[in-house]
Coordinates of C-alpha atoms (C1' of nucleotides) in Angstrom, one line a residue:
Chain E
X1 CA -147.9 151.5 2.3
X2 CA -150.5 153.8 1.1
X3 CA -152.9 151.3 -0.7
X4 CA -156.1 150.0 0.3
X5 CA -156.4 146.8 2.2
X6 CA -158.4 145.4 0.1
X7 CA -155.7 145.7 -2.6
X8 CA -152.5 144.5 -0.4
X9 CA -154.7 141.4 0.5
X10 CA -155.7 140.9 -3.5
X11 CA -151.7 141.1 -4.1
X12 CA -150.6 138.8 -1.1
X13 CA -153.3 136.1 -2.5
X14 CA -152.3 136.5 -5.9
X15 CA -148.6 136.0 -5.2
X16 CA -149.7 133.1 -2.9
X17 CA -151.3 131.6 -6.1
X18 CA -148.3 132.3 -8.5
X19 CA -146.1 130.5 -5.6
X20 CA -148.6 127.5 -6.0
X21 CA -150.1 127.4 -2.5
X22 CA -153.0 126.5 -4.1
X23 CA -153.4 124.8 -7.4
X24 CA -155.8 125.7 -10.5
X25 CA -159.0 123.8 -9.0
X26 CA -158.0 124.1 -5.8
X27 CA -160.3 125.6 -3.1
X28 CA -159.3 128.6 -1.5
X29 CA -160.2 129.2 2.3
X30 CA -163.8 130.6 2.9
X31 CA -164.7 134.6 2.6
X32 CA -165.2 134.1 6.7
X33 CA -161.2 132.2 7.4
X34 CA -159.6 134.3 4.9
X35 CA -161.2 137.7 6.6
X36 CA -159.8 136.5 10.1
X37 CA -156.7 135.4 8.8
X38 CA -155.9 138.4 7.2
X39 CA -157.5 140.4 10.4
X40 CA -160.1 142.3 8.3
X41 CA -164.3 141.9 7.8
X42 CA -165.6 139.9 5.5
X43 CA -166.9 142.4 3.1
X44 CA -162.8 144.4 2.8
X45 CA -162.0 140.4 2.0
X46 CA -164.9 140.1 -0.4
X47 CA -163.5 143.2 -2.2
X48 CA -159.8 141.4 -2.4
X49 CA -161.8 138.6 -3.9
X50 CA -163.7 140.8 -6.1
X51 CA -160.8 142.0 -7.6
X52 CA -159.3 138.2 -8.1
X53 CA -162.7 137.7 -9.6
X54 CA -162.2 140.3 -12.5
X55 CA -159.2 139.6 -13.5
X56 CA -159.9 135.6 -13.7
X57 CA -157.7 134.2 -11.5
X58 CA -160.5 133.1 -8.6
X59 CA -164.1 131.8 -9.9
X60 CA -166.9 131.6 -6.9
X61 CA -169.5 129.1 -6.4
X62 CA -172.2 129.8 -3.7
X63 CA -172.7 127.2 -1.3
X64 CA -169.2 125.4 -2.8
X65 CA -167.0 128.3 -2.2
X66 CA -163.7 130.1 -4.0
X67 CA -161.8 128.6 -6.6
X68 CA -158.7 128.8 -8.4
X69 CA -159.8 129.4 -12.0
X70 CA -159.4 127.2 -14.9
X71 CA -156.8 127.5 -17.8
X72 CA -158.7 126.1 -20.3
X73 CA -157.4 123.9 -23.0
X74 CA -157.1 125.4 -26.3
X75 CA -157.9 124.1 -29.8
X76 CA -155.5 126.0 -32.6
X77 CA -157.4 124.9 -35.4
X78 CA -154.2 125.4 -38.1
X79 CA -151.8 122.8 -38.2
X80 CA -152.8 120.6 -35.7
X81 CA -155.7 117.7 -36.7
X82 CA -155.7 115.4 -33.8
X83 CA -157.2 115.2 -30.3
X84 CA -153.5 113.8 -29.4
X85 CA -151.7 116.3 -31.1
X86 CA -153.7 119.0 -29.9
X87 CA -152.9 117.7 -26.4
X88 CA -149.2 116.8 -27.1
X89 CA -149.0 120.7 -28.0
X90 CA -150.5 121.9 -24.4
X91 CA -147.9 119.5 -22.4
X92 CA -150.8 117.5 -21.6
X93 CA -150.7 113.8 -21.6
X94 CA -153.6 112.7 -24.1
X95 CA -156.1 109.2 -23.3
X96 CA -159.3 107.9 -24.5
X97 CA -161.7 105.7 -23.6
X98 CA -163.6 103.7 -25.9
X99 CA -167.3 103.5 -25.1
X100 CA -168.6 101.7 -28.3
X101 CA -167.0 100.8 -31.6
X102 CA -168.9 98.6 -34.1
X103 CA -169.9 98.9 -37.7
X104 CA -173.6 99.5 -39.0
X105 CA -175.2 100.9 -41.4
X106 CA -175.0 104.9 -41.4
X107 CA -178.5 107.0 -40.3
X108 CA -179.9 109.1 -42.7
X109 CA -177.9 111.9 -41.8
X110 CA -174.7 110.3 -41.8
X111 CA -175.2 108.4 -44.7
X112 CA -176.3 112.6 -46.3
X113 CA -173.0 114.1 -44.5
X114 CA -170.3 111.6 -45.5
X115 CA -172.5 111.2 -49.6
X116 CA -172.5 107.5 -49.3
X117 CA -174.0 105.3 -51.4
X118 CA -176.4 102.8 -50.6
X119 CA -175.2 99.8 -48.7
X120 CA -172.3 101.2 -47.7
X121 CA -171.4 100.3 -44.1
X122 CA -169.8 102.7 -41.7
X123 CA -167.7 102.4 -39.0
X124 CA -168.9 103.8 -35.7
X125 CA -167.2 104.6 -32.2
X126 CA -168.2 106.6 -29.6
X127 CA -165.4 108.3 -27.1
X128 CA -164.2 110.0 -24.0
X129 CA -161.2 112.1 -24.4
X130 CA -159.1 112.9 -21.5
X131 CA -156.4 115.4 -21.2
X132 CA -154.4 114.4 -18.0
X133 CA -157.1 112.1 -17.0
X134 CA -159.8 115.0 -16.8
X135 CA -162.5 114.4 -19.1
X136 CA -162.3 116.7 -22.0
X137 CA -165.2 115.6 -24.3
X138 CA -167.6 113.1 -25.6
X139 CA -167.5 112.2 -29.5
X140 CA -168.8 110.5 -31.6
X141 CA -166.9 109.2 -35.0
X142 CA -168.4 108.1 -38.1
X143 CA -166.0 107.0 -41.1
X144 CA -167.1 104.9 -44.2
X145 CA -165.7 101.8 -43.9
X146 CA -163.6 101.4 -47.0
X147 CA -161.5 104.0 -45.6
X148 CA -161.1 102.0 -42.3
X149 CA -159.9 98.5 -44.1
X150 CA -157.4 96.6 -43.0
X151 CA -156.7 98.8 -40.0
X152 CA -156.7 97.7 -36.4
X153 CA -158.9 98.6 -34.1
X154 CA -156.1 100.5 -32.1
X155 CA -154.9 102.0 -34.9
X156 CA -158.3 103.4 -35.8
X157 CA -158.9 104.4 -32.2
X158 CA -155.7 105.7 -30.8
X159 CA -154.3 108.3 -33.8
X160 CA -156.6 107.6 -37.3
X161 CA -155.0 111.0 -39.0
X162 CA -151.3 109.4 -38.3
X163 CA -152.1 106.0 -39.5
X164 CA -154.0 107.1 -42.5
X165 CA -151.2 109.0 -43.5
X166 CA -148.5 106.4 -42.6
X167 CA -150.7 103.4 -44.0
X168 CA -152.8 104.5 -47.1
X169 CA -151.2 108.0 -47.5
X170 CA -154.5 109.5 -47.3
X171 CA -154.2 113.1 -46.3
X172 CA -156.9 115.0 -44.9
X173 CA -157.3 118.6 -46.8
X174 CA -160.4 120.8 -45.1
X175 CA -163.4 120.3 -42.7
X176 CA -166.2 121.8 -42.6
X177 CA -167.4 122.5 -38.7
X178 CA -170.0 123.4 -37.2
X179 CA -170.0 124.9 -33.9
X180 CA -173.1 125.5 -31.3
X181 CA -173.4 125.1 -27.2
X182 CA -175.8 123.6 -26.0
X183 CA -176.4 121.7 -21.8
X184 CA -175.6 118.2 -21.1
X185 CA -177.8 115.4 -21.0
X186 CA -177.5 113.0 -18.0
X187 CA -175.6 110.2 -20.2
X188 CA -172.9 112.8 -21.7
X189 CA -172.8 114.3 -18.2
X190 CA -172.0 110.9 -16.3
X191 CA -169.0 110.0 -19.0
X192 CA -167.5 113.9 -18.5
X193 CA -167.8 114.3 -15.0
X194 CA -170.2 116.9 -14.4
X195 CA -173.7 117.9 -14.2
X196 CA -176.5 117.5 -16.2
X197 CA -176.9 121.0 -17.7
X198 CA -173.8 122.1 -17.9
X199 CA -172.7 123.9 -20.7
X200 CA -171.3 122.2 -23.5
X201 CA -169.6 123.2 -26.4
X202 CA -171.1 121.0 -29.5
X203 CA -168.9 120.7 -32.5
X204 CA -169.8 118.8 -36.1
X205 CA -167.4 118.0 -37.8
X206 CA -167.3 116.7 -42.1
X207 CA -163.6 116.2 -42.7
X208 CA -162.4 115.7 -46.5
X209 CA -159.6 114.3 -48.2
X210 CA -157.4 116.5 -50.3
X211 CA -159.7 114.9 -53.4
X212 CA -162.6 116.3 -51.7
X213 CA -163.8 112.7 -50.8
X214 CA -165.5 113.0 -47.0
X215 CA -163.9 110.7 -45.0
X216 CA -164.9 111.3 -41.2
X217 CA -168.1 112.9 -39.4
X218 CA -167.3 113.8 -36.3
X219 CA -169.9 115.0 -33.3
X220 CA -168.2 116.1 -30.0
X221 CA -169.4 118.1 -27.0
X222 CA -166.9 119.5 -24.8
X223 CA -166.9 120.5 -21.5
X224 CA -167.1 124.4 -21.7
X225 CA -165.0 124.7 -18.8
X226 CA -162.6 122.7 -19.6
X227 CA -162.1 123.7 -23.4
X228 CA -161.5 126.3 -26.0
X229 CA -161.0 126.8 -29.2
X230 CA -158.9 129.0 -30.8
X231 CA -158.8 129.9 -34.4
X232 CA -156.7 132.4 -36.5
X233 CA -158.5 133.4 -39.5
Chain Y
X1 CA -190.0 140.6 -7.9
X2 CA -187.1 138.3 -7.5
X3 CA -184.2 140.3 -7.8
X4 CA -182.0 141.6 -5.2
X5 CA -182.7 145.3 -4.4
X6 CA -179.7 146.9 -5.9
X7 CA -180.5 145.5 -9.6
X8 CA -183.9 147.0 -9.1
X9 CA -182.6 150.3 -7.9
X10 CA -179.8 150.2 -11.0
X11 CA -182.8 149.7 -13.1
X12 CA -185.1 152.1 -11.9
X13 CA -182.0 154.9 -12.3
X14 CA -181.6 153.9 -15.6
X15 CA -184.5 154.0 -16.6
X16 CA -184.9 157.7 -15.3
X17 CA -181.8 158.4 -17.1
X18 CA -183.2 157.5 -20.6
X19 CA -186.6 159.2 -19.7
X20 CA -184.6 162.1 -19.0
X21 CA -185.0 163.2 -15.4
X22 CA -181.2 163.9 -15.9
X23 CA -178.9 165.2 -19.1
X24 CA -175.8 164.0 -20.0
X25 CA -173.0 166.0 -17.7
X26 CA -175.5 166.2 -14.8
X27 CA -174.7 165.5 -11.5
X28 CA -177.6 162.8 -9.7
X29 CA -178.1 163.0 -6.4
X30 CA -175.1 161.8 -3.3
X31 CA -175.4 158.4 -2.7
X32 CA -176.5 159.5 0.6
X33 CA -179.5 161.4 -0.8
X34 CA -180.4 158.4 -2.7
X35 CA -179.8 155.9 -0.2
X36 CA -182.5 157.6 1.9
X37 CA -185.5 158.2 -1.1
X38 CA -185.0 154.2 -2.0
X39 CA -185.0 154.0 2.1
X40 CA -181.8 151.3 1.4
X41 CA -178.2 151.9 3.5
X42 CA -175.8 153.5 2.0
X43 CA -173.5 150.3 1.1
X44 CA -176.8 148.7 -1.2
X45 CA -177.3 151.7 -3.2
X46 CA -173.4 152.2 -3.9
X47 CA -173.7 148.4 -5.4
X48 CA -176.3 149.8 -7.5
X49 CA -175.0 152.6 -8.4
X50 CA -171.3 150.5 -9.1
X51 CA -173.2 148.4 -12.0
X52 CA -174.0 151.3 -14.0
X53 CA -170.5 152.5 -13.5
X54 CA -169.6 149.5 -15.1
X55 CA -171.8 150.3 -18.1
X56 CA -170.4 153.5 -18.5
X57 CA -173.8 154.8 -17.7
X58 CA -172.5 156.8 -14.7
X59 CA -169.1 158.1 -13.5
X60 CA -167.4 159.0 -10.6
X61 CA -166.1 162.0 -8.9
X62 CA -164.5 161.6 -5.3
X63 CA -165.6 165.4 -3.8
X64 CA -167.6 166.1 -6.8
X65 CA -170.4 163.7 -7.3
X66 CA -172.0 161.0 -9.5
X67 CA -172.9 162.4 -13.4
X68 CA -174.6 160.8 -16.5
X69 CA -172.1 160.0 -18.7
X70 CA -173.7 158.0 -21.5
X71 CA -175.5 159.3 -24.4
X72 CA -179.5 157.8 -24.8
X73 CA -179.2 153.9 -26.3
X74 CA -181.4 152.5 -28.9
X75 CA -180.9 152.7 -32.6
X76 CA -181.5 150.0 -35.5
X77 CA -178.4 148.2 -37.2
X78 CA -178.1 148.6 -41.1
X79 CA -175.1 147.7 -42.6
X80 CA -172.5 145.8 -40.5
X81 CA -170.4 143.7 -41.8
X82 CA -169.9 140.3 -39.7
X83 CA -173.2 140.1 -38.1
X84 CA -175.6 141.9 -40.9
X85 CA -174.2 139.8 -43.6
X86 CA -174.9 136.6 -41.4
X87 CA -178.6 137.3 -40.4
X88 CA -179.5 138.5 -44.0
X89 CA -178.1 135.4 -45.7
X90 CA -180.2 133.2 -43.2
X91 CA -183.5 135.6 -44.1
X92 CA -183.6 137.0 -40.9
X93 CA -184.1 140.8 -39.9
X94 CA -181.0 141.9 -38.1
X95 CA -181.1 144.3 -35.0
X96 CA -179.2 145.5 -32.3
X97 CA -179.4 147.7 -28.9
X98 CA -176.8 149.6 -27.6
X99 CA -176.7 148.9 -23.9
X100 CA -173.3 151.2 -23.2
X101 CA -171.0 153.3 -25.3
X102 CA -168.6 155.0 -23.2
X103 CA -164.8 156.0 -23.1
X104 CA -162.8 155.0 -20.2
X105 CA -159.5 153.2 -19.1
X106 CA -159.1 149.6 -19.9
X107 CA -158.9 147.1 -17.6
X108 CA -155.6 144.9 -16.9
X109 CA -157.1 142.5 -19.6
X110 CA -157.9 144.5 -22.4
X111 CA -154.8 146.3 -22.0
X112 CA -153.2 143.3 -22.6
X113 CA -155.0 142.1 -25.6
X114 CA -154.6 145.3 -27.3
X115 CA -151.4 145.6 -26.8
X116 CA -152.1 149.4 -25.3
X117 CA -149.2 151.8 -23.8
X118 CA -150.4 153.3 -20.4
X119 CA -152.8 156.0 -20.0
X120 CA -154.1 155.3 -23.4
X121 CA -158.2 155.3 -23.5
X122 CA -160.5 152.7 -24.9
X123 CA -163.7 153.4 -26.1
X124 CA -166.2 150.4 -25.0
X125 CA -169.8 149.5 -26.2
X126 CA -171.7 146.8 -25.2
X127 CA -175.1 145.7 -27.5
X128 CA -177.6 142.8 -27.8
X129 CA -178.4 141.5 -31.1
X130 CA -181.3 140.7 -32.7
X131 CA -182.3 138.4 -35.8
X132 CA -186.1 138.7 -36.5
X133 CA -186.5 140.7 -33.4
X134 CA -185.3 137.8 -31.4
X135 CA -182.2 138.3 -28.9
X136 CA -179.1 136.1 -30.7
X137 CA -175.6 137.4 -28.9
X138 CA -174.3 139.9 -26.3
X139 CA -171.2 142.0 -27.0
X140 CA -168.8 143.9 -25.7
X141 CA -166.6 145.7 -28.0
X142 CA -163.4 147.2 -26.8
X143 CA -161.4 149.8 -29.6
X144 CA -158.4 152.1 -28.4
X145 CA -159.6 155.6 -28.6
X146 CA -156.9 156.8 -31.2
X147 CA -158.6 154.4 -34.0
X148 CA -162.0 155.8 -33.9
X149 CA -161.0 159.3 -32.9
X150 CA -163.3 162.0 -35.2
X151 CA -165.6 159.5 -35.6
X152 CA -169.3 159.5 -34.9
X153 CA -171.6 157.4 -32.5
X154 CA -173.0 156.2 -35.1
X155 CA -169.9 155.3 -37.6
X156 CA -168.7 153.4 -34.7
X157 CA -171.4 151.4 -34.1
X158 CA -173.3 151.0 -37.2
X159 CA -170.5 150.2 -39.7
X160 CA -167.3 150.3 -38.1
X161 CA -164.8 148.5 -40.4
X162 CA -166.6 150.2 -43.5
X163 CA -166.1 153.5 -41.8
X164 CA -162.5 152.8 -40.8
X165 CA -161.3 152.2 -44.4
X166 CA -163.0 154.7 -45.9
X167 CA -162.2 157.6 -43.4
X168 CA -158.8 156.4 -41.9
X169 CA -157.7 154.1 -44.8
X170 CA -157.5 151.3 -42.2
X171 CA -158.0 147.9 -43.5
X172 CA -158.6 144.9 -41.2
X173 CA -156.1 142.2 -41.9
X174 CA -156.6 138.9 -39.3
X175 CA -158.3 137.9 -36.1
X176 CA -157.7 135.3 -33.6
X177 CA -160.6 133.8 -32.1
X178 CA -161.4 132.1 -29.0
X179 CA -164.6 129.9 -28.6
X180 CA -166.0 128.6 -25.3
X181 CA -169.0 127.6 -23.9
X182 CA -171.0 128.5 -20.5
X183 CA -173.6 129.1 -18.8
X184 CA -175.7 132.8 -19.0
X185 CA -175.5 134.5 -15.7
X186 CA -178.5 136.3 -14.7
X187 CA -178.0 139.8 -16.4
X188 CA -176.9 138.4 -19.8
X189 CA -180.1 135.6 -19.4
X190 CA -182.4 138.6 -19.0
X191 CA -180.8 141.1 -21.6
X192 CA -180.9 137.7 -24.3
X193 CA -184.1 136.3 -22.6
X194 CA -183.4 133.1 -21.4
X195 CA -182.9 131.6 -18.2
X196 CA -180.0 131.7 -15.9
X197 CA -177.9 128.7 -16.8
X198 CA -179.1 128.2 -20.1
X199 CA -176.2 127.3 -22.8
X200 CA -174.1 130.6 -23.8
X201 CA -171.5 129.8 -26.9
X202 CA -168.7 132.9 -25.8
X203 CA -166.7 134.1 -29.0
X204 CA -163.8 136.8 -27.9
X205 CA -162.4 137.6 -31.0
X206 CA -158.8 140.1 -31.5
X207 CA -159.2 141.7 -34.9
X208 CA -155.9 143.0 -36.4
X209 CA -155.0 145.4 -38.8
X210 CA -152.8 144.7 -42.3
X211 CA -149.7 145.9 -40.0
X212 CA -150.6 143.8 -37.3
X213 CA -152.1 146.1 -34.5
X214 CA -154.3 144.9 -32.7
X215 CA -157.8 147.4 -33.1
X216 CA -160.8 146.2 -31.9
X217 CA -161.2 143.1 -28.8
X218 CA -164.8 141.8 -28.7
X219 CA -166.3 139.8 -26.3
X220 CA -169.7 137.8 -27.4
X221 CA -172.2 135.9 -26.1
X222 CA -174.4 134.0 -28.5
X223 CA -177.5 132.0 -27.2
X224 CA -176.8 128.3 -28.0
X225 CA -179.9 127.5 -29.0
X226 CA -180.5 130.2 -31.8
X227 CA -176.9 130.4 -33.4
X228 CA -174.4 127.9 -34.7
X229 CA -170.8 128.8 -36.6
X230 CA -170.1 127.5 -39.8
X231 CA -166.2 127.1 -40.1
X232 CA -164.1 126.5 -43.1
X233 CA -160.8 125.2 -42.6
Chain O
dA1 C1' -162.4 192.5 -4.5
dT2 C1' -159.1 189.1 -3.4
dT3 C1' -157.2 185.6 -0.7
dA4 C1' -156.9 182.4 2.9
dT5 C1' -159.2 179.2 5.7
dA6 C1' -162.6 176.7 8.0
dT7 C1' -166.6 173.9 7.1
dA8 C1' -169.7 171.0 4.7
dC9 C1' -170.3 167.6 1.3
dT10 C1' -168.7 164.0 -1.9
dG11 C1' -167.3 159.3 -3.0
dG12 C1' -163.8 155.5 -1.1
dT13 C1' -162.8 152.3 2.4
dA14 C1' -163.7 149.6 6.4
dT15 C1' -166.4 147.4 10.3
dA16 C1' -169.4 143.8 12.6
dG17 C1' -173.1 142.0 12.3
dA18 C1' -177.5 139.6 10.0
dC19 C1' -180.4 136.9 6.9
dC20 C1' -180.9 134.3 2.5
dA21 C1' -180.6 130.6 -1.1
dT22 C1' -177.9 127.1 -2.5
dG23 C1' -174.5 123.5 -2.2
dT24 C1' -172.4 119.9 0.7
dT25 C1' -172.2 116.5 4.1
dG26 C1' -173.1 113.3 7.7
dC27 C1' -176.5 110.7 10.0
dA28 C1' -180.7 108.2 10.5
dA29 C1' -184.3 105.4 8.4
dG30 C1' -185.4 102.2 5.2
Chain U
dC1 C1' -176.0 99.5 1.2
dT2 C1' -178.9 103.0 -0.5
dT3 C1' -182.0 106.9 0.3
dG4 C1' -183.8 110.9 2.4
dC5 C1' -183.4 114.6 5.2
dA6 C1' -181.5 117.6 8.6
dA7 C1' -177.6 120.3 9.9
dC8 C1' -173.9 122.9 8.3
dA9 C1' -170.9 125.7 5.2
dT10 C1' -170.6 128.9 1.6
dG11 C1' -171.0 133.0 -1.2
dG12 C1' -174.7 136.9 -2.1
dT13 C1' -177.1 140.6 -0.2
dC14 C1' -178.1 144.1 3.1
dT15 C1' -177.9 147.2 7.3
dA16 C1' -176.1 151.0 10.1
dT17 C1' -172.2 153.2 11.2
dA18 C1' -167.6 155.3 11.1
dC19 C1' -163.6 157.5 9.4
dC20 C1' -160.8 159.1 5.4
dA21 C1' -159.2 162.0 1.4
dG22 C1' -160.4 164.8 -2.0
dT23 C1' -163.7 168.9 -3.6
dA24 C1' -166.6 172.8 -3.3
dT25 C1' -168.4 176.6 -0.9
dA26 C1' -169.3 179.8 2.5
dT27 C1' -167.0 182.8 5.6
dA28 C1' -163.4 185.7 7.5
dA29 C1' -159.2 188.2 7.0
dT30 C1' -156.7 191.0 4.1

DNA sequence: ATTATATACTGGTATAGACCATGTTGCAAG
DNA sequence: CTTGCAACATGGTCTATACCAGTATATAAT
């Protein structure tokens, strides 16, 4: 075999990978096992690892140590609406978990993004999305509460594109999003499972009827890691 | 000064390089030579001399030696499309610093996105942009070398879609998008001036031509604080 | 002068060790 | 049971050295 080393031990670990010896999130075997298993220094097996590194497969953490990288979910933002339907479409299986759901009065800037008139109460939950169980993101829904009537809390909660269609045959036409990143705070970070800091992708959301009425305002923070969107323009 | 020796020594070469101790096509000194006048080993100074490889500042020779390969950086933005338009409808001034411009093989995964036969080139430019003078994104730009063959430097990177129809007759058709958020490692933190950690929003965008080739794959990183996307959909 | 060849020099790979900063963990103190 | 800290593990950097496979060049043979 005339290769380098380092590049026959890239290859072995890569097909080791492929064969599912270790899992995405798994931890790989230290720089310092790895070099004696494969009977080379560390620095030929940091090289390997290098390599691994490049391409994506392996993501290193100093002081944590070497990790099978991340296929990150991905948001196609034609066709699909939903959280669930976006997860359906990955093979993932899609959860929630309420954190608050009451009706108020809208803030200013709700009241400004939805062009409600005064008085008018709004509906307002605040979610964890899970794909699989891991913590996807953190939003936060506000929808006018005439659009809400008459619905159930689970139908609001679990699928509100699906029933709003089934139930009042409202259809949602565009939205208008905003997208930033910004670092978690310690609250968002708790419900998502990772540290304060972290990246985090912000998106706004305004979402209108086909009649151009605004019927939901939408602010969610995804885990960067753990999300991306794709969009075909 | 913080930083580990080898980004000092890449810095201090480069910055010989644009004051023009050497030409483009000259040969620096062996890494041997070098290792010895920044009294380093041999191994340190190859990792610094590796990162400006990977700029396309310097290439390669086994037998031969180490040359320049870049042409001097630094030139003011005027009339770009995406990014121009965007700063001047917001009021600000827009900018940009060409870190790398260089023609070389692609890696695995730009291969891939472009959809490139073997052997073929790419030519790859990374740059900061400003708005106002202040550091917004980081780019990489990736283009096959057969699109912007017979064109300038400056065609390229100043106005490259408007240069492409009007010389080539090529005329963009669609993109795809992906949009992720992280964390700025330390080169990007210091090239956008921020911190290591601090909130990156990463855009890689695949822009098509009307026939559906793929022609240009660009990588970005935007500083979360100072941009936001606006999306229609 | 031309041609072969040996020699010196180049970057590429590999070793075996060392120290550092950071992240993790287990244990002791409260 | 929680908290704080010390010990440990991990990847990041760096050293000093060695040998290899290409390239260039000086030297010797023609």
């Amino acid at each position: 075999m005339g290769s380098p080393v380092y590049i026959q031990i890239h290859n072995e670990i890569k097909k080791a990978i492929e064969a599912g010896k270790w899992s995405v999130g798994d931890r790989i075997p230290s720089e310092r096992e790895l070099a004696v298993q494969f009977h080379v220094s560390r620095m030929t097996l940091r090289q390997a690892i290098q390599t691994l590194v490049e391409e994506g497969i392996l993501e290193r953490f100093v002081g944590s140590g070497t990790f099978v990288a991340n296929q990150k979910v991905q948001e196609k933002m034609s066709g699909v609406t939903g959280f669930t339907d976006l997860m359906l479409a990955q093979g993932k299986q899609p959860s929630s978990k309420t954190i608050s759901y009451h009706v108020m009065s809208p803030s200013l800037s709700e009241s400004e993004k939805l062009k409600l008139k005064d008085e008018t109460q709004v509906l307002r939950m605040e979610r964890v999305r899970y794909g699989d169980d891991v913590p996807i993101s953190f939003e936060v829904a506000t929808i006018p509460l005439e659009i809400v009537e008459g619905l159930s809390k689970q139908e609001v909660s679990e699928s509100l594109y699906r029933t709003l269609e089934a139930k009042k045959g409202l259809v949602p036409g565009h939205a208008k999003q905003m997208v930033s990143a910004s670092s978690a705070s310690e609250r968002i970070a708790e419900y998502l499972n990772i540290k304060r800091g972290d990246a985090i992708l912000r998106l706004r959301q305004i979402s209108y009827l086909q009649d151009g009425r605004p019927f939901e305002y939408v602010r969610t923070q995804y885990v960067g890691e753990r999300f991306e969107f794709v969009l075909e323009k």
